Tab-separated table of C-alpha atoms and ligand atoms in Angstrom:
chain	number	residue	atom	x	y	z
A	1	MET	CA	-8.260	179.298	-115.377
A	2	ALA	CA	-9.117	177.930	-118.810
A	3	HIS	CA	-12.714	177.061	-119.136
A	4	ASP	CA	-11.960	173.287	-119.466
A	5	ALA	CA	-9.475	173.238	-116.566
A	6	THR	CA	-9.920	170.181	-114.366
A	7	GLU	CA	-10.507	170.045	-110.611
A	8	GLU	CA	-6.976	168.420	-110.307
A	9	GLN	CA	-5.435	171.328	-112.101
A	10	ILE	CA	-7.190	173.850	-109.792
A	11	LYS	CA	-6.085	171.785	-106.644
A	12	ALA	CA	-2.512	171.733	-107.892
A	13	ILE	CA	-2.416	175.605	-108.171
A	14	VAL	CA	-4.176	176.086	-104.846
A	15	LYS	CA	-1.515	173.733	-103.402
A	16	LYS	CA	1.362	175.686	-104.890
A	17	VAL	CA	-0.103	178.967	-103.887
A	18	GLU	CA	-0.280	177.803	-100.227
A	19	GLU	CA	3.288	176.385	-100.422
A	20	LYS	CA	4.398	179.934	-101.253
A	21	GLY	CA	2.826	181.176	-98.018
A	22	LEU	CA	0.064	182.923	-99.990
A	23	LYS	CA	-3.762	182.363	-99.818
A	24	ALA	CA	-5.893	181.051	-102.790
A	25	GLU	CA	-9.362	182.451	-103.022
A	26	ILE	CA	-11.615	180.464	-105.501
A	27	SER	CA	-14.414	182.241	-107.393
A	28	LYS	CA	-16.388	179.948	-109.553
A	29	GLY	CA	-18.220	182.017	-112.165
A	30	ALA	CA	-20.640	180.847	-114.915
A	31	GLU	CA	-17.921	180.745	-117.567
A	32	ARG	CA	-14.687	180.061	-115.597
A	33	THR	CA	-13.062	179.694	-112.247
A	34	VAL	CA	-10.777	182.449	-111.091
A	35	ILE	CA	-8.128	181.732	-108.311
A	36	GLY	CA	-7.359	184.845	-106.522
A	37	VAL	CA	-3.843	184.765	-105.148
A	38	VAL	CA	-3.534	187.061	-102.165
A	39	GLY	CA	-0.751	187.837	-99.931
A	40	ILE	CA	2.118	190.320	-99.700
A	41	ASN	CA	3.795	190.977	-103.053
A	42	ALA	CA	1.820	187.990	-104.649
A	43	ILE	CA	2.547	189.043	-108.159
A	44	SER	CA	6.304	188.495	-107.730
A	45	TYR	CA	5.560	184.735	-107.872
A	46	ARG	CA	3.949	185.041	-111.246
A	47	GLU	CA	6.706	183.137	-113.132
A	48	ALA	CA	6.512	180.161	-110.802
A	49	PHE	CA	2.810	179.617	-112.000
A	50	ALA	CA	3.118	180.598	-115.646
A	51	HIS	CA	3.515	177.011	-117.011
A	52	MET	CA	1.223	175.126	-114.887
A	53	PRO	CA	-1.581	173.387	-116.892
A	54	GLY	CA	-5.079	174.734	-116.902
A	55	ILE	CA	-4.247	178.388	-116.493
A	56	HIS	CA	-5.702	180.684	-119.048
A	57	GLU	CA	-3.989	183.793	-117.944
A	58	ILE	CA	-2.293	185.353	-114.883
A	59	VAL	CA	-3.596	188.955	-114.469
A	60	PRO	CA	-2.345	191.342	-111.850
A	61	ILE	CA	-5.375	193.094	-110.169
A	62	SER	CA	-4.757	196.855	-110.628
A	63	THR	CA	-6.699	197.999	-107.600
A	64	PRO	CA	-5.382	197.930	-103.953
A	65	TYR	CA	-8.391	195.932	-102.929
A	66	LYS	CA	-8.441	192.550	-104.532
A	67	LEU	CA	-11.378	190.287	-103.434
A	68	ALA	CA	-13.726	193.248	-103.474
A	69	SER	CA	-12.952	194.122	-107.090
A	70	ARG	CA	-14.666	193.355	-110.206
A	71	GLU	CA	-11.483	192.226	-111.738
A	72	PHE	CA	-11.486	189.334	-109.340
A	73	LYS	CA	-15.152	188.566	-109.655
A	74	ARG	CA	-17.189	189.604	-112.624
A	75	GLU	CA	-20.515	188.313	-111.556
A	76	ASP	CA	-22.578	190.518	-108.995
A	77	SER	CA	-22.516	189.050	-105.500
A	78	VAL	CA	-25.870	188.168	-103.842
A	79	VAL	CA	-25.822	188.406	-100.097
A	80	ARG	CA	-28.469	186.252	-98.306
A	81	VAL	CA	-29.808	187.704	-95.032
A	82	GLY	CA	-32.401	185.362	-93.403
A	83	ASP	CA	-34.601	184.481	-96.380
A	84	VAL	CA	-33.929	187.817	-98.194
A	85	ASN	CA	-31.471	188.227	-101.127
A	86	ILE	CA	-29.600	191.447	-101.500
A	87	GLY	CA	-28.244	191.806	-105.017
A	88	PRO	CA	-28.822	192.702	-108.600
A	89	GLY	CA	-32.410	193.172	-110.054
A	90	THR	CA	-33.898	193.437	-106.581
A	91	LEU	CA	-34.570	196.224	-104.135
A	92	THR	CA	-34.459	195.285	-100.390
A	93	VAL	CA	-35.883	197.949	-98.047
A	94	ILE	CA	-34.469	197.843	-94.511
A	95	ALA	CA	-36.404	200.136	-92.131
A	96	GLY	CA	-36.928	200.758	-88.416
A	97	PRO	CA	-36.114	203.149	-85.666
A	98	CYS	CA	-32.599	204.775	-85.320
A	99	SER	CA	-32.479	203.226	-81.699
A	100	VAL	CA	-34.574	200.414	-80.072
A	101	GLU	CA	-36.159	202.505	-77.329
A	102	ASN	CA	-38.702	200.137	-75.845
A	103	GLU	CA	-40.744	197.079	-76.806
A	104	HIS	CA	-43.938	198.946	-77.675
A	105	MET	CA	-42.433	201.273	-80.234
A	106	LEU	CA	-40.307	198.716	-81.687
A	107	MET	CA	-43.219	196.332	-82.216
A	108	GLU	CA	-45.310	198.969	-83.618
A	109	THR	CA	-42.627	199.895	-86.146
A	110	ALA	CA	-41.755	196.451	-86.982
A	111	TRP	CA	-45.358	195.558	-87.994
A	112	ALA	CA	-45.874	198.802	-89.814
A	113	VAL	CA	-42.689	198.550	-91.956
A	114	LYS	CA	-43.453	194.858	-92.673
A	115	LYS	CA	-46.927	195.790	-93.905
A	116	ALA	CA	-45.642	198.477	-96.058
A	117	GLY	CA	-43.114	196.067	-97.788
A	118	ALA	CA	-39.866	196.392	-95.792
A	119	LYS	CA	-38.059	193.035	-95.716
A	120	LEU	CA	-35.723	193.598	-92.845
A	121	LEU	CA	-35.999	195.521	-89.473
A	122	ARG	CA	-33.093	197.624	-88.292
A	123	GLY	CA	-32.743	199.117	-84.949
A	124	GLY	CA	-29.684	200.289	-82.988
A	125	ALA	CA	-28.934	198.774	-79.571
A	126	PHE	CA	-25.372	199.952	-79.245
A	127	LYS	CA	-25.341	203.567	-80.470
A	128	PRO	CA	-22.336	205.486	-81.587
A	129	ARG	CA	-23.399	208.920	-80.535
A	130	THR	CA	-21.259	211.956	-81.023
A	131	SER	CA	-22.040	213.314	-77.542
A	132	PRO	CA	-21.560	211.184	-74.440
A	133	TYR	CA	-24.444	212.933	-72.839
A	134	THR	CA	-27.044	211.613	-75.346
A	135	PHE	CA	-28.995	208.362	-75.340
A	136	GLN	CA	-26.445	205.471	-75.845
A	137	GLY	CA	-28.935	202.761	-76.568
A	138	LEU	CA	-30.278	199.845	-74.575
A	139	GLY	CA	-27.364	197.402	-75.197
A	140	GLU	CA	-28.219	193.812	-74.888
A	141	GLU	CA	-31.781	194.535	-73.848
A	142	GLY	CA	-32.228	196.206	-77.258
A	143	LEU	CA	-30.944	193.121	-78.937
A	144	ARG	CA	-33.275	190.957	-77.016
A	145	LEU	CA	-36.210	193.182	-78.203
A	146	LEU	CA	-35.142	192.941	-81.672
A	147	ALA	CA	-35.013	189.087	-81.458
A	148	GLU	CA	-38.556	189.186	-80.146
A	149	ALA	CA	-39.661	191.407	-82.976
A	150	ARG	CA	-38.203	188.871	-85.362
A	151	LYS	CA	-40.005	186.128	-83.751
A	152	ALA	CA	-43.328	188.018	-83.911
A	153	THR	CA	-43.118	189.344	-87.307
A	154	GLY	CA	-40.710	187.035	-89.141
A	155	LEU	CA	-38.554	190.059	-90.286
A	156	GLY	CA	-34.802	189.454	-90.212
A	157	VAL	CA	-33.128	191.938	-87.999
A	158	VAL	CA	-29.945	194.263	-88.430
A	159	SER	CA	-28.160	195.987	-85.618
A	160	GLU	CA	-24.930	197.834	-85.160
A	161	VAL	CA	-21.866	196.379	-83.422
A	162	MET	CA	-19.122	198.886	-82.277
A	163	SER	CA	-16.415	196.996	-80.554
A	164	PRO	CA	-14.580	193.801	-81.328
A	165	GLY	CA	-15.597	192.457	-77.879
A	166	ASP	CA	-19.304	192.804	-78.643
A	167	VAL	CA	-19.336	190.922	-81.941
A	168	GLU	CA	-20.124	187.580	-80.532
A	169	VAL	CA	-22.993	188.787	-78.503
A	170	VAL	CA	-24.591	190.969	-81.201
A	171	ALA	CA	-24.139	188.199	-83.750
A	172	GLN	CA	-26.210	185.795	-81.600
A	173	TYR	CA	-29.294	187.955	-81.783
A	174	VAL	CA	-29.110	189.501	-85.409
A	175	ASP	CA	-29.178	188.432	-88.926
A	176	MET	CA	-26.992	191.285	-90.092
A	177	LEU	CA	-24.358	193.108	-88.373
A	178	GLN	CA	-24.088	196.911	-89.210
A	179	ILE	CA	-20.556	198.541	-89.107
A	180	GLY	CA	-21.307	202.246	-88.712
A	181	THR	CA	-19.670	205.256	-90.478
A	182	ARG	CA	-17.555	206.052	-87.306
A	183	ASN	CA	-16.150	202.538	-87.376
A	184	MET	CA	-15.532	201.884	-90.974
A	185	GLN	CA	-11.823	202.048	-90.302
A	186	ASN	CA	-11.918	200.327	-86.990
A	187	TYR	CA	-9.540	197.504	-88.192
A	188	PRO	CA	-9.680	195.279	-85.128
A	189	LEU	CA	-13.559	195.421	-85.372
A	190	LEU	CA	-13.381	194.614	-89.199
A	191	GLN	CA	-11.109	191.651	-88.439
A	192	GLU	CA	-13.429	190.294	-85.758
A	193	VAL	CA	-16.562	190.579	-87.843
A	194	GLY	CA	-14.580	189.135	-90.842
A	195	ARG	CA	-14.059	186.039	-88.739
A	196	THR	CA	-17.828	185.420	-88.676
A	197	GLN	CA	-20.013	184.445	-91.532
A	198	LYS	CA	-22.711	186.887	-90.546
A	199	PRO	CA	-23.924	189.207	-93.339
A	200	VAL	CA	-22.402	192.645	-92.731
A	201	LEU	CA	-23.782	196.178	-93.664
A	202	LEU	CA	-20.627	198.194	-94.148
A	203	LYS	CA	-21.418	201.888	-93.963
A	204	ARG	CA	-19.062	204.346	-95.720
A	205	GLY	CA	-17.115	206.389	-93.345
A	206	MET	CA	-18.331	210.003	-93.560
A	207	SER	CA	-14.903	211.242	-94.500
A	208	SER	CA	-13.614	208.187	-96.574
A	209	THR	CA	-12.988	207.771	-100.183
A	210	VAL	CA	-14.471	204.999	-102.221
A	211	GLU	CA	-11.214	203.326	-102.339
A	212	GLU	CA	-10.786	203.373	-98.413
A	213	TRP	CA	-14.278	202.045	-98.194
A	214	LEU	CA	-13.567	199.181	-100.433
A	215	LEU	CA	-10.344	198.460	-98.694
A	216	SER	CA	-12.413	198.035	-95.396
A	217	ALA	CA	-14.625	195.609	-97.276
A	218	GLU	CA	-11.367	193.877	-98.239
A	219	TYR	CA	-10.559	193.406	-94.428
A	220	LEU	CA	-13.900	191.487	-94.088
A	221	LEU	CA	-13.562	189.497	-97.327
A	222	SER	CA	-9.862	188.537	-96.635
A	223	ARG	CA	-10.777	187.211	-93.180
A	224	GLY	CA	-13.239	184.814	-94.787
A	225	ASN	CA	-16.595	186.762	-94.550
A	226	LYS	CA	-17.956	187.049	-98.049
A	227	ASN	CA	-21.325	188.364	-97.026
A	228	VAL	CA	-20.593	192.057	-97.357
A	229	VAL	CA	-23.210	194.706	-98.341
A	230	LEU	CA	-22.001	198.237	-98.874
A	231	CYS	CA	-24.010	201.267	-97.691
A	232	GLU	CA	-23.565	204.803	-98.899
A	233	ARG	CA	-24.783	207.079	-96.102
A	234	GLY	CA	-23.515	210.515	-97.058
A	235	ILE	CA	-20.099	212.159	-96.627
A	236	ARG	CA	-18.884	215.492	-95.103
A	237	THR	CA	-18.592	218.345	-97.493
A	238	PHE	CA	-18.583	222.119	-97.252
A	239	GLU	CA	-22.387	222.110	-97.446
A	240	HIS	CA	-24.113	222.550	-94.235
A	241	ALA	CA	-27.600	222.999	-95.294
A	242	THR	CA	-28.118	219.245	-95.091
A	243	ARG	CA	-26.552	216.767	-92.369
A	244	PHE	CA	-24.182	215.096	-95.012
A	245	THR	CA	-23.975	215.093	-98.811
A	246	LEU	CA	-25.275	211.874	-100.122
A	247	ASP	CA	-22.736	210.762	-102.805
A	248	ILE	CA	-25.151	209.332	-105.492
A	249	ASN	CA	-22.099	208.962	-107.799
A	250	ALA	CA	-20.758	206.252	-105.540
A	251	VAL	CA	-23.667	203.880	-106.343
A	252	PRO	CA	-22.922	203.333	-110.019
A	253	LEU	CA	-19.168	203.793	-109.413
A	254	VAL	CA	-18.873	201.104	-106.819
A	255	LYS	CA	-20.964	198.754	-108.912
A	256	GLU	CA	-18.279	199.244	-111.700
A	257	LEU	CA	-15.400	198.747	-109.348
A	258	SER	CA	-16.867	195.960	-107.167
A	259	HIS	CA	-19.128	192.969	-107.332
A	260	LEU	CA	-20.592	193.661	-103.841
A	261	PRO	CA	-24.129	194.878	-103.458
A	262	VAL	CA	-24.538	198.651	-102.726
A	263	ILE	CA	-27.441	200.118	-100.756
A	264	VAL	CA	-28.206	203.702	-99.727
A	265	ASP	CA	-29.211	205.262	-96.459
A	266	PRO	CA	-31.147	208.500	-97.413
A	267	SER	CA	-31.881	209.207	-93.703
A	268	HIS	CA	-28.339	209.890	-92.612
A	269	GLY	CA	-27.535	210.968	-96.092
A	270	THR	CA	-29.824	213.992	-95.777
A	271	GLY	CA	-30.635	214.404	-92.002
A	272	LYS	CA	-34.106	215.825	-92.929
A	273	TRP	CA	-37.191	213.612	-93.187
A	274	SER	CA	-38.691	215.685	-96.097
A	275	LEU	CA	-35.711	214.905	-98.330
A	276	VAL	CA	-35.772	211.129	-97.483
A	277	GLY	CA	-38.405	210.355	-100.129
A	278	PRO	CA	-36.883	212.081	-103.188
A	279	VAL	CA	-33.407	210.872	-102.420
A	280	SER	CA	-34.651	207.258	-101.907
A	281	LEU	CA	-36.144	207.393	-105.362
A	282	ALA	CA	-32.969	208.860	-106.802
A	283	ALA	CA	-31.006	205.986	-105.247
A	284	VAL	CA	-33.191	203.155	-106.765
A	285	ALA	CA	-32.968	205.090	-110.161
A	286	ALA	CA	-29.219	205.014	-109.647
A	287	GLY	CA	-29.000	201.332	-109.208
A	288	ALA	CA	-28.963	200.743	-105.470
A	289	SER	CA	-29.816	197.241	-104.360
A	290	GLY	CA	-31.501	198.436	-101.262
A	291	LEU	CA	-32.444	201.366	-98.992
A	292	LEU	CA	-32.010	201.739	-95.294
A	293	ILE	CA	-34.651	204.076	-93.910
A	294	GLU	CA	-35.325	205.352	-90.361
A	295	VAL	CA	-38.914	205.100	-89.309
A	296	HIS	CA	-40.412	206.121	-85.994
A	297	PRO	CA	-44.169	206.045	-84.798
A	298	LYS	CA	-43.415	209.445	-83.211
A	299	PRO	CA	-40.491	211.136	-84.643
A	300	GLU	CA	-40.838	214.259	-82.461
A	301	GLU	CA	-40.346	211.851	-79.372
A	302	ALA	CA	-37.517	209.824	-80.707
A	303	LEU	CA	-34.408	209.454	-78.510
A	304	SER	CA	-32.140	209.766	-81.612
A	305	ASP	CA	-32.366	211.087	-85.229
A	306	GLY	CA	-35.991	212.155	-84.965
A	307	ALA	CA	-35.489	214.808	-87.549
A	308	GLN	CA	-34.600	212.496	-90.225
A	309	SER	CA	-37.154	209.709	-89.243
A	310	LEU	CA	-40.205	209.125	-91.346
A	311	THR	CA	-43.600	208.681	-89.607
A	312	ILE	CA	-45.329	205.350	-90.456
A	313	GLU	CA	-47.766	207.267	-92.716
A	314	ALA	CA	-44.801	208.973	-94.666
A	315	PHE	CA	-43.073	205.546	-94.936
A	316	ASN	CA	-46.247	203.996	-96.315
A	317	ASP	CA	-46.483	206.876	-98.881
A	318	LEU	CA	-42.866	206.440	-99.945
A	319	MET	CA	-43.164	202.719	-100.302
A	320	SER	CA	-46.020	203.126	-102.672
A	321	LYS	CA	-43.864	205.488	-104.882
A	322	ILE	CA	-40.858	203.082	-104.559
A	323	LYS	CA	-43.141	200.253	-105.850
A	324	LYS	CA	-44.237	202.191	-108.896
A	325	LEU	CA	-40.587	203.041	-109.727
A	326	CYS	CA	-39.484	199.474	-109.271
A	327	THR	CA	-42.235	198.253	-111.701
A	328	ALA	CA	-41.087	200.894	-114.312
A	329	LEU	CA	-37.536	199.785	-113.955
A	330	ASP	CA	-38.226	196.090	-113.790
A	331	ILE	CA	-36.783	195.632	-110.254
A	332	LYS	CA	-38.226	193.003	-107.771
A	333	ILE	CA	-38.874	194.090	-104.328
A	334	ASP	CA	-37.336	191.381	-102.060
B	1	PEP	C1	-27.442	204.693	-87.699
B	1	PEP	O1	-27.581	203.799	-88.688
B	1	PEP	O2	-28.310	204.887	-86.878
B	1	PEP	C2	-26.096	205.249	-87.482
B	1	PEP	C3	-25.529	205.702	-86.528
B	1	PEP	O3	-25.547	205.337	-88.707
B	1	PEP	P1	-24.161	206.129	-89.361
B	1	PEP	O4	-23.019	205.106	-88.745
B	1	PEP	O5	-24.213	206.091	-90.811
B	1	PEP	O6	-24.144	207.415	-88.821
B	2	MN	MN1	-29.498	207.015	-86.922
């Protein structure tokens, strides 16, 4: 819209968009308002709008994802999780055990990561395990323990949801829903999570392209959930010396293509605790808005992902390095 477009002109366009059976998504920026017109073959209606007052220009969005694109929204999005803002100029550290195993270890980890500067606590209750013979998580009991940890420490909590039928119950307990790598293309799940307003941590599928990842974000956005944070967690390559190959390129690339915040999970991205520190620093330097780090009081006894989990001591050590780097780069830790 033109920068002096009136509310009436905006309303008239929205009305016409809806009359055509399309959806209008309004983004109010600092300089101008953009009306995203979404629907099947929306661009074919271009002529019908061409002469309406208040329009500055009608631009087809060149990418298959629309609402997730920078073309649609120029300003970086900020996603608020509890009282934490994930977005530009800040680094949000999310930490905790791969799985919630019991109350004692969860509380110990929660207090320790809080003390070190993490702003959100993450723990898995519904675990997507490759083998059916390994620990599958505590389910709702794990969510209850997370809610207790939040009450005690004040940290907002994050946990994975695996099936559309569990969205309601998981959303009742957590501040942010995680969609894991194995479910990035679970479209019924994306649609269900898209119907809620809960912040979402959308991990990249381990064999997904950046475009597929952004199209998954589009499912969430187009269903009405605008609180999407993307998480690069490593992809499958020919290299087997590490568990996955963390695609550091994806961080600045996605920031060019999309307004959504991007964070990095160096724990799954490497699979090896000794690599988590250096790769975390690389992610911050590359422009990530946050880090997701697995921490366990006794990694050697962890029921999942012990090999990539940091001890509390190693996490403290890493956080002091991260703080120095953030100071040098003028990034606020939030
Ligand atoms: C996890 O975060 O513990 C997890 C299972 O992650 P991913 O989906 O990235 O494998
Ligand atoms: Mn894990």
